[in-house]
Amino acid sequence: MGHVIPFIEFAKRLVHHHDDFNVTCIIPTIGPPSTAMKAAVEALPAPTINHIFLPPIIFDDDDQYSTKSPETILALAITRSLPSLACELKSLVASSRTNVVAFVVDFFCTETFEVAREFNLSSYLFFPSNAMVLSFLLYLPKLDEMVSCEFKDLTEPVKIPGCLPVHGRDFADTFQDRTSGTYKWFVDMIKKFSLARGIIVNSFMDLESGALKALSEEEPGKPPVYPIGPIIRSGSSESDDVSWSDCLTWLDNQPSDSVLFVAFGSGGTLSHAQVNELAFGLEMSQQRFIWVVKTPNDESASATYFSVQNHQKNHFDFLPEGFLERTKERGLVISSWGPQIEVLSHGATGGFLTHCGWNSTLESVVYGVPLIAWPLYAEQRMNALMLSEDVRVALRPNPNEGDGLVTREEIAKVVKELMEGEAGIGVRKRMRVMKHAASMALMEDGSSIKTLSKLALEWKKNQTASYGKTN
């Protein structure tokens, strides 16, 4: 969902500013599409934007599905979906009603370039994360040749073009075992980026000027980069969950900028011990809060990566005894999934404790909400570094060196500092500057809208038919 949402929002922005385009979204699936997935695509403005779910990839016992990383599962799903994709592209290209001018794929899907080439389609990558991570990935094959040890064992931080130096230990978990098949697949996938005609990235110049300037420098094998962000959802998916309306009603009764929103995205999970510490930390901070709670998982920080339907029906037995009763006057706990856009855009919300997923980060930037950075998996540690040390719109708690646990005392201290301390005032001011910059980038003469127009013009040049709409 973290990739699908910005992709379809990009499609909506394209057709809004360039109404001579139609878009067809082709989505590989692992089993039946989730309720959230179906709701997201069914809300698209057909027929201008329509969608196709490819036949689901069914993993049998021989695949050892439960033991594979999310990246490996995605790779298998893409590979096994190639024949179905070819059938759909053949149908689109053969249609008398469409003129296919570009094939835009998620960056996990570079294998599909070969299929696109069969139909003489121009391929582009859509990169839903930020320019810093993109710069790192493009640099990774070179780094892989230069370094012999594990990245986490490097004594000096790695100098990524245009970005803050990053310690190897802060690379995503995918890159922490260079002998693994997942790592090798990732490097091979990144090498295929050079086959794209261009890379569309969900960021904007004022947020990441250093990385974007570095990416704009011409190099052999490096496609041009198109920053067209921030792309965020216009609103949360519809829900009949009573807790959602209760949540917004509760917010209406709170003072301006007084509530900390705590949520770890569609995939993030905490251990039982960490949930316990977070609960006590919020209580000790004496600050107002809304906490979107998921069932703890001691095995993985991304235990719900492939599912956003982890509803525990408001059973919070895993929370500390008496916590809900003691905090009911200034805190609200809701189950699994919340109306994030509506909460972040609400005047009572004054802070966001986040896993630093890029969708959540951009939503906080658009609405000017300062952050507490709490990364869990994927590229989130790099995002947290950029947000806290480069853009400086986030505070970051310090985990224990031994077990990595963030203690209740540390949580209480950072929460209180963000909401009413001097450091909090500083990050709040800087976030307001970023909010204004994001708004300016999306004006008719803003940098991102100009870049989108440049991209659209390039695609129109690919149009050879003189009838119908482009697709």
Coordinates of C-alpha atoms in Angstrom, one line a residue:
M1 CA 0.0 0.0 0.0
G2 CA 2.9 2.4 0.7
H3 CA 3.8 2.1 -3.0
V4 CA 0.3 1.9 -4.5
I5 CA -1.0 5.0 -2.8
P6 CA 1.5 7.5 -4.2
F7 CA 1.4 5.8 -7.6
I8 CA -2.4 6.3 -8.0
E9 CA -2.1 9.9 -6.5
F10 CA 0.5 10.6 -9.2
A11 CA -1.9 9.4 -11.8
K12 CA -4.6 11.7 -10.4
R13 CA -2.3 14.6 -10.5
L14 CA -1.3 13.9 -14.1
V15 CA -4.8 13.8 -15.4
H16 CA -5.8 16.8 -13.3
H17 CA -3.1 19.0 -14.9
H18 CA -3.1 17.3 -18.3
D19 CA -6.6 16.1 -19.1
D20 CA -5.7 14.7 -22.5
F21 CA -4.2 11.7 -20.7
N22 CA -5.9 8.5 -19.6
V23 CA -4.1 6.1 -17.1
T24 CA -4.4 2.4 -16.7
C25 CA -3.0 1.0 -13.4
I26 CA -1.9 -2.6 -13.6
I27 CA -1.4 -4.2 -10.2
P28 CA 0.3 -7.5 -9.4
T29 CA -1.3 -9.3 -6.5
I30 CA -0.4 -11.9 -3.9
G31 CA -3.7 -13.5 -3.1
P32 CA -6.9 -11.5 -3.1
P33 CA -6.5 -7.7 -3.0
S34 CA -7.0 -6.4 0.5
T35 CA -10.0 -4.3 1.4
A36 CA -7.8 -1.2 1.6
M37 CA -6.3 -1.9 -1.8
K38 CA -9.7 -2.3 -3.4
A39 CA -11.0 0.8 -1.8
A40 CA -8.1 2.8 -3.0
V41 CA -8.4 1.8 -6.7
E42 CA -12.2 1.8 -6.8
A43 CA -12.3 5.4 -5.8
L44 CA -10.3 6.4 -8.9
P45 CA -12.1 8.6 -11.4
A46 CA -13.0 6.0 -14.1
P47 CA -12.8 6.0 -17.0
T48 CA -10.0 8.6 -17.0
I49 CA -8.1 6.3 -14.6
N50 CA -8.9 2.6 -14.5
H51 CA -7.2 -0.4 -12.9
I52 CA -6.4 -4.0 -13.7
F53 CA -5.6 -6.6 -11.0
L54 CA -3.4 -9.2 -12.4
P55 CA -4.2 -12.8 -11.5
P56 CA -3.0 -13.5 -7.9
I57 CA 0.3 -15.3 -7.4
I58 CA -0.4 -18.3 -5.2
F59 CA 2.6 -19.5 -3.1
D60 CA 2.6 -23.2 -2.4
D61 CA 4.4 -25.1 0.4
D62 CA 7.5 -25.5 -1.7
D63 CA 8.0 -21.8 -1.8
Q64 CA 8.4 -21.6 2.0
Y65 CA 6.5 -18.3 1.9
S66 CA 6.6 -17.6 5.6
T67 CA 10.4 -17.7 5.7
K68 CA 11.0 -15.2 2.9
S69 CA 11.6 -11.5 3.3
P70 CA 9.0 -9.0 2.0
E71 CA 11.4 -8.0 -0.8
T72 CA 11.8 -11.6 -1.9
I73 CA 8.1 -12.1 -1.9
L74 CA 7.7 -9.0 -4.1
A75 CA 10.4 -10.2 -6.5
L76 CA 8.7 -13.6 -6.9
A77 CA 5.3 -11.9 -7.4
I78 CA 6.7 -9.7 -10.2
T79 CA 8.5 -12.5 -11.9
R80 CA 5.5 -14.8 -11.9
S81 CA 3.2 -12.0 -13.1
L82 CA 5.2 -11.2 -16.3
P83 CA 3.1 -13.4 -18.6
S84 CA -0.1 -11.8 -17.3
L85 CA 1.4 -8.4 -17.7
A86 CA 2.4 -9.2 -21.3
C87 CA -1.2 -10.2 -22.1
E88 CA -2.6 -6.9 -20.7
L89 CA 0.0 -4.7 -22.5
K90 CA -0.8 -6.6 -25.7
S91 CA -4.4 -5.8 -25.3
L92 CA -3.8 -2.1 -24.5
V93 CA -1.4 -1.6 -27.5
A94 CA -3.8 -3.4 -29.9
S95 CA -6.8 -1.3 -28.8
S96 CA -8.1 1.2 -31.3
R97 CA -9.2 3.4 -28.4
T98 CA -5.8 4.0 -26.8
N99 CA -2.3 5.1 -27.8
V100 CA 0.2 4.0 -25.2
V101 CA 2.9 6.6 -24.8
A102 CA 4.6 5.6 -21.6
F103 CA 5.0 2.6 -19.3
V104 CA 5.6 3.7 -15.7
V105 CA 6.6 1.1 -13.2
D106 CA 7.3 0.9 -9.5
F107 CA 11.1 0.6 -8.8
F108 CA 10.6 -3.0 -7.6
C109 CA 9.4 -3.9 -11.1
T110 CA 12.5 -3.4 -13.3
E111 CA 12.0 -6.9 -14.7
T112 CA 9.0 -5.6 -16.6
F113 CA 11.2 -3.5 -18.8
E114 CA 11.8 -6.5 -21.0
V115 CA 8.1 -7.0 -21.5
A116 CA 7.7 -3.3 -22.3
R117 CA 10.5 -3.5 -24.9
E118 CA 8.5 -6.3 -26.7
F119 CA 5.9 -3.6 -27.4
N120 CA 8.3 -0.8 -28.1
L121 CA 7.1 1.2 -25.0
S122 CA 9.2 3.9 -23.3
S123 CA 9.7 2.8 -19.7
Y124 CA 10.0 5.1 -16.7
L125 CA 10.5 4.3 -13.0
F126 CA 8.3 5.7 -10.4
F127 CA 10.2 6.1 -7.1
P128 CA 7.8 6.6 -4.2
S129 CA 10.5 7.4 -1.7
N130 CA 12.9 10.4 -1.5
A131 CA 15.8 11.7 -3.5
M132 CA 18.3 10.7 -0.7
V133 CA 17.4 7.1 -0.9
L134 CA 17.4 7.2 -4.7
S135 CA 20.9 8.7 -4.7
F136 CA 22.0 6.0 -2.4
L137 CA 20.5 3.2 -4.6
L138 CA 22.1 4.6 -7.7
Y139 CA 25.4 4.7 -5.9
L140 CA 25.1 1.2 -4.4
P141 CA 26.5 -0.8 -7.3
K142 CA 29.7 1.3 -7.2
L143 CA 29.8 1.0 -3.4
D144 CA 29.3 -2.8 -3.7
E145 CA 32.5 -3.0 -5.9
M146 CA 34.5 -0.7 -3.6
V147 CA 33.8 -2.3 -0.2
S148 CA 34.7 -5.9 0.8
C149 CA 33.3 -6.0 4.3
E150 CA 29.7 -5.8 5.5
F151 CA 28.5 -2.2 5.4
K152 CA 27.6 -2.2 9.1
D153 CA 31.3 -2.9 9.8
L154 CA 32.6 0.3 8.0
T155 CA 34.3 2.6 10.4
E156 CA 33.5 5.7 8.4
P157 CA 30.2 6.9 7.1
V158 CA 29.4 6.5 3.4
K159 CA 29.4 9.7 1.4
I160 CA 26.3 9.5 -0.8
P161 CA 26.2 12.1 -3.6
G162 CA 24.5 15.2 -2.5
C163 CA 23.5 13.9 0.9
L164 CA 24.5 13.6 4.5
P165 CA 27.1 10.9 5.1
V166 CA 25.4 7.8 6.4
H167 CA 26.8 5.0 8.6
G168 CA 26.5 1.5 7.1
R169 CA 24.6 0.4 10.1
D170 CA 21.8 2.8 9.1
F171 CA 21.3 1.2 5.7
A172 CA 18.1 -0.8 5.4
D173 CA 18.2 -4.4 6.7
T174 CA 18.2 -5.6 3.1
F175 CA 21.8 -4.3 2.8
Q176 CA 23.1 -5.7 6.1
D177 CA 23.9 -9.2 4.8
R178 CA 25.7 -8.9 1.4
T179 CA 25.8 -12.7 1.1
S180 CA 22.0 -13.0 1.0
G181 CA 20.0 -13.7 -2.1
T182 CA 17.8 -10.7 -1.3
Y183 CA 20.8 -8.3 -1.3
K184 CA 22.1 -9.6 -4.6
W185 CA 18.7 -9.4 -6.2
F186 CA 18.5 -5.8 -5.0
V187 CA 21.8 -4.8 -6.5
D188 CA 20.9 -6.5 -9.8
M189 CA 17.5 -4.7 -9.8
I190 CA 19.2 -1.3 -9.2
K191 CA 21.6 -1.9 -12.1
K192 CA 18.5 -2.1 -14.4
F193 CA 17.5 1.5 -13.4
S194 CA 19.7 2.6 -16.2
L195 CA 17.3 1.0 -18.7
A196 CA 14.6 3.6 -17.8
R197 CA 14.0 6.7 -19.9
G198 CA 13.6 8.7 -16.7
I199 CA 13.0 8.3 -12.9
I200 CA 10.0 10.1 -11.3
V201 CA 10.7 10.8 -7.6
N202 CA 8.2 11.9 -4.9
S203 CA 10.1 14.8 -3.5
F204 CA 10.7 18.5 -4.3
M205 CA 13.7 20.8 -4.6
D206 CA 13.4 22.9 -1.4
L207 CA 13.2 19.7 0.7
E208 CA 16.1 17.9 -0.8
S209 CA 18.1 20.4 -2.9
G210 CA 21.5 18.7 -2.4
A211 CA 20.4 15.2 -3.4
L212 CA 18.3 16.5 -6.4
K213 CA 21.1 18.6 -7.7
A214 CA 23.4 15.6 -7.5
L215 CA 20.9 13.5 -9.3
S216 CA 20.5 16.1 -12.1
E217 CA 24.2 15.8 -13.0
E218 CA 24.5 13.9 -16.2
E219 CA 26.4 10.6 -16.0
P220 CA 26.6 7.6 -18.3
G221 CA 23.8 5.2 -17.5
K222 CA 21.9 7.5 -15.2
P223 CA 18.4 8.5 -16.4
P224 CA 17.1 12.0 -15.9
V225 CA 15.2 12.5 -12.7
Y226 CA 11.8 14.2 -12.4
P227 CA 10.9 15.5 -8.9
I228 CA 7.2 16.0 -8.9
G229 CA 6.4 15.8 -5.1
P230 CA 5.0 16.1 -2.6
I231 CA 2.4 13.6 -3.7
I232 CA 0.1 12.6 -0.8
R233 CA -3.4 11.2 -0.3
S234 CA -6.2 13.7 -0.4
G235 CA -7.9 11.9 2.5
S236 CA -7.9 8.6 4.4
S237 CA -9.8 5.6 3.0
E238 CA -13.4 5.5 3.9
S239 CA -14.1 3.5 7.1
D240 CA -17.3 2.5 9.0
D241 CA -15.2 2.2 12.1
V242 CA -16.9 4.2 14.8
S243 CA -13.5 4.9 16.4
W244 CA -12.6 7.1 13.4
S245 CA -15.4 9.6 13.9
D246 CA -14.9 9.4 17.7
C247 CA -11.2 10.3 17.1
L248 CA -12.0 13.4 15.1
T249 CA -14.7 14.5 17.5
W250 CA -12.2 14.1 20.4
L251 CA -9.7 16.2 18.5
D252 CA -12.3 19.0 18.0
N253 CA -12.4 19.4 21.8
Q254 CA -8.6 19.8 22.2
P255 CA -6.5 23.0 22.3
S256 CA -4.6 24.1 19.2
D257 CA -1.3 22.3 18.6
S258 CA -1.7 20.2 21.8
V259 CA -2.0 16.6 20.6
L260 CA 0.8 14.2 19.7
F261 CA -0.3 11.7 17.0
V262 CA 1.5 8.3 17.3
A263 CA 1.3 5.9 14.4
F264 CA 3.8 3.5 12.7
G265 CA 2.2 3.2 9.3
S266 CA 0.5 0.3 7.5
G267 CA 3.4 -2.1 8.0
G268 CA 5.1 -1.2 11.2
T269 CA 4.9 -3.2 14.5
L270 CA 6.6 -2.9 17.9
S271 CA 7.6 -5.7 20.3
H272 CA 5.6 -6.3 23.5
A273 CA 8.4 -4.7 25.6
Q274 CA 8.5 -1.6 23.4
V275 CA 4.7 -1.2 23.4
N276 CA 4.9 -1.3 27.1
E277 CA 7.6 1.3 27.3
L278 CA 5.8 3.6 24.8
A279 CA 2.6 3.4 26.8
F280 CA 4.4 4.4 30.0
G281 CA 6.4 7.1 28.2
L282 CA 3.2 8.7 26.8
E283 CA 1.7 8.6 30.3
M284 CA 4.8 10.1 32.0
S285 CA 5.0 12.9 29.4
Q286 CA 1.6 14.3 30.6
Q287 CA 0.9 15.4 27.0
R288 CA -2.3 14.8 25.0
F289 CA -2.0 12.0 22.4
I290 CA -3.8 9.8 19.9
W291 CA -2.1 6.4 19.6
V292 CA -2.9 4.0 16.7
V293 CA -2.1 0.7 18.3
K294 CA -1.3 -2.6 16.6
T295 CA -0.9 -6.0 18.2
P296 CA 2.7 -6.3 19.2
N297 CA 5.1 -8.6 17.4
D298 CA 8.4 -9.8 18.8
E299 CA 9.7 -11.3 15.5
S300 CA 9.5 -8.5 13.0
A301 CA 9.2 -4.7 12.8
S302 CA 7.3 -5.1 9.6
A303 CA 5.0 -7.9 10.6
T304 CA 2.0 -6.2 8.9
Y305 CA 3.9 -5.3 5.7
F306 CA 1.5 -7.1 3.4
S307 CA -1.7 -6.4 5.4
V308 CA -3.4 -3.4 6.8
Q309 CA -6.3 -5.4 8.1
N310 CA -4.7 -6.2 11.4
H311 CA -7.8 -5.1 13.4
Q312 CA -7.8 -6.4 16.9
K313 CA -11.4 -5.2 17.5
N314 CA -10.3 -2.8 20.2
H315 CA -8.9 -5.6 22.5
F316 CA -6.0 -3.9 24.2
D317 CA -5.1 -6.6 26.7
F318 CA -1.4 -6.2 25.8
L319 CA -1.3 -2.6 27.1
P320 CA -0.1 -2.0 30.7
E321 CA -2.8 -2.7 33.3
G322 CA -4.8 0.5 34.0
F323 CA -3.2 2.5 31.3
L324 CA -6.4 3.3 29.4
E325 CA -8.2 4.3 32.6
R326 CA -5.3 6.5 33.8
T327 CA -4.9 8.4 30.5
K328 CA -8.5 8.6 29.3
E329 CA -8.7 12.4 30.1
R330 CA -5.9 13.3 27.8
G331 CA -5.3 10.3 25.5
L332 CA -7.1 8.3 22.9
V333 CA -6.2 4.8 21.7
I334 CA -7.6 3.5 18.5
S335 CA -7.1 0.1 16.8
S336 CA -4.7 -0.6 14.0
W337 CA -5.6 1.9 11.4
G338 CA -6.6 5.6 11.8
P339 CA -7.7 8.6 9.7
Q340 CA -4.1 9.9 9.4
I341 CA -4.7 12.7 6.9
E342 CA -7.6 14.0 8.9
V343 CA -5.6 13.9 12.1
L344 CA -2.5 15.6 10.6
S345 CA -4.5 18.3 9.0
H346 CA -6.4 19.1 12.2
G347 CA -5.5 22.3 14.1
A348 CA -5.3 20.4 17.4
T349 CA -2.5 18.2 16.2
G350 CA 0.9 19.6 17.3
G351 CA 3.3 16.7 16.7
F352 CA 3.7 13.3 15.0
L353 CA 5.6 10.3 16.4
T354 CA 6.3 8.4 13.2
H355 CA 8.2 5.5 11.7
C356 CA 9.4 7.8 9.0
G357 CA 7.8 6.1 6.1
W358 CA 8.0 8.5 3.2
N359 CA 4.2 8.8 2.7
S360 CA 3.8 9.8 6.3
T361 CA 6.7 12.1 6.2
L362 CA 5.4 14.0 3.2
E363 CA 1.9 14.2 4.8
S364 CA 3.4 15.8 7.9
V365 CA 5.4 18.3 5.7
V366 CA 2.3 19.3 3.7
Y367 CA 0.4 20.0 6.9
G368 CA 3.3 21.4 8.8
V369 CA 3.4 19.0 11.7
P370 CA 6.8 18.5 13.5
L371 CA 8.1 15.0 14.0
I372 CA 9.5 12.5 16.4
A373 CA 11.5 10.1 14.2
W374 CA 11.2 6.5 15.2
P375 CA 12.4 4.3 12.2
L376 CA 11.5 0.6 12.1
Y377 CA 12.5 -1.0 8.8
A378 CA 13.3 -0.5 5.1
E379 CA 14.8 2.9 4.3
Q380 CA 13.4 4.5 7.4
R381 CA 16.6 5.0 9.3
M382 CA 18.0 7.0 6.4
N383 CA 14.8 9.0 6.3
A384 CA 15.1 9.7 10.1
L385 CA 18.7 10.8 9.7
M386 CA 17.8 13.3 6.9
L387 CA 14.8 14.6 8.8
S388 CA 16.6 15.1 12.1
E389 CA 20.1 16.2 11.0
D390 CA 19.6 17.8 7.5
V391 CA 16.2 19.3 7.2
R392 CA 16.0 19.4 11.1
V393 CA 12.2 19.0 11.4
A394 CA 12.4 16.1 13.7
L395 CA 13.6 15.1 17.2
R396 CA 14.9 11.6 17.6
P397 CA 14.8 9.4 20.8
N398 CA 18.0 7.5 21.7
P399 CA 17.5 3.7 22.1
N400 CA 19.5 1.6 24.6
E401 CA 22.8 0.4 23.1
G402 CA 22.3 -3.1 24.3
D403 CA 18.7 -4.2 23.4
G404 CA 17.7 -1.2 21.2
L405 CA 14.7 -0.5 23.4
V406 CA 13.6 3.1 23.8
T407 CA 12.8 3.5 27.5
R408 CA 9.8 5.2 28.9
E409 CA 12.0 8.0 30.4
E410 CA 13.5 8.7 27.0
I411 CA 10.1 8.7 25.3
A412 CA 8.6 11.1 27.9
K413 CA 11.6 13.4 27.6
V414 CA 11.4 13.7 23.8
V415 CA 7.7 14.0 23.7
K416 CA 7.7 16.8 26.2
E417 CA 10.5 18.5 24.4
L418 CA 8.7 18.4 21.1
M419 CA 5.4 19.6 22.4
E420 CA 6.6 22.4 24.8
G421 CA 10.4 22.6 24.8
E422 CA 12.9 24.9 23.1
A423 CA 14.0 22.3 20.6
G424 CA 10.4 21.6 19.8
I425 CA 9.9 25.3 19.0
G426 CA 12.8 25.1 16.6
V427 CA 11.7 22.1 14.6
R428 CA 8.1 23.6 14.5
K429 CA 9.4 26.8 12.9
R430 CA 11.5 24.8 10.3
M431 CA 8.5 22.6 9.5
R432 CA 6.4 25.6 8.8
V433 CA 9.0 26.8 6.3
M434 CA 8.9 23.3 4.6
K435 CA 5.1 23.5 4.6
H436 CA 5.2 26.8 2.7
A437 CA 7.9 25.4 0.3
A438 CA 5.7 22.3 -0.4
S439 CA 2.8 24.5 -1.2
M440 CA 4.8 26.7 -3.5
A441 CA 6.2 23.6 -5.4
L442 CA 2.6 22.7 -6.3
M443 CA 1.5 26.1 -7.6
E444 CA 0.9 26.4 -11.3
D445 CA 4.4 27.9 -11.7
G446 CA 5.9 25.8 -9.0
S447 CA 8.9 23.6 -9.5
S448 CA 7.1 20.3 -9.3
I449 CA 4.2 21.2 -11.6
K450 CA 6.7 22.6 -14.1
T451 CA 8.5 19.3 -14.0
L452 CA 5.3 17.3 -14.4
S453 CA 4.5 19.4 -17.5
K454 CA 8.0 18.7 -18.9
L455 CA 7.3 15.0 -18.4
A456 CA 3.9 15.2 -20.0
L457 CA 5.3 17.0 -23.0
E458 CA 7.9 14.3 -23.4
W459 CA 5.1 11.7 -23.4
K460 CA 3.0 13.6 -25.9
K461 CA 5.9 13.5 -28.3
N462 CA 5.7 9.7 -28.2
Q463 CA 2.1 9.9 -29.5
T464 CA 1.9 8.8 -33.1
A465 CA -1.9 8.5 -33.6
S466 CA -3.9 11.5 -34.4
Y467 CA -7.1 10.4 -32.6
G468 CA -8.4 9.6 -29.1
K469 CA -6.7 10.3 -25.8
T470 CA -3.2 9.2 -24.7
N471 CA -2.9 6.5 -22.1

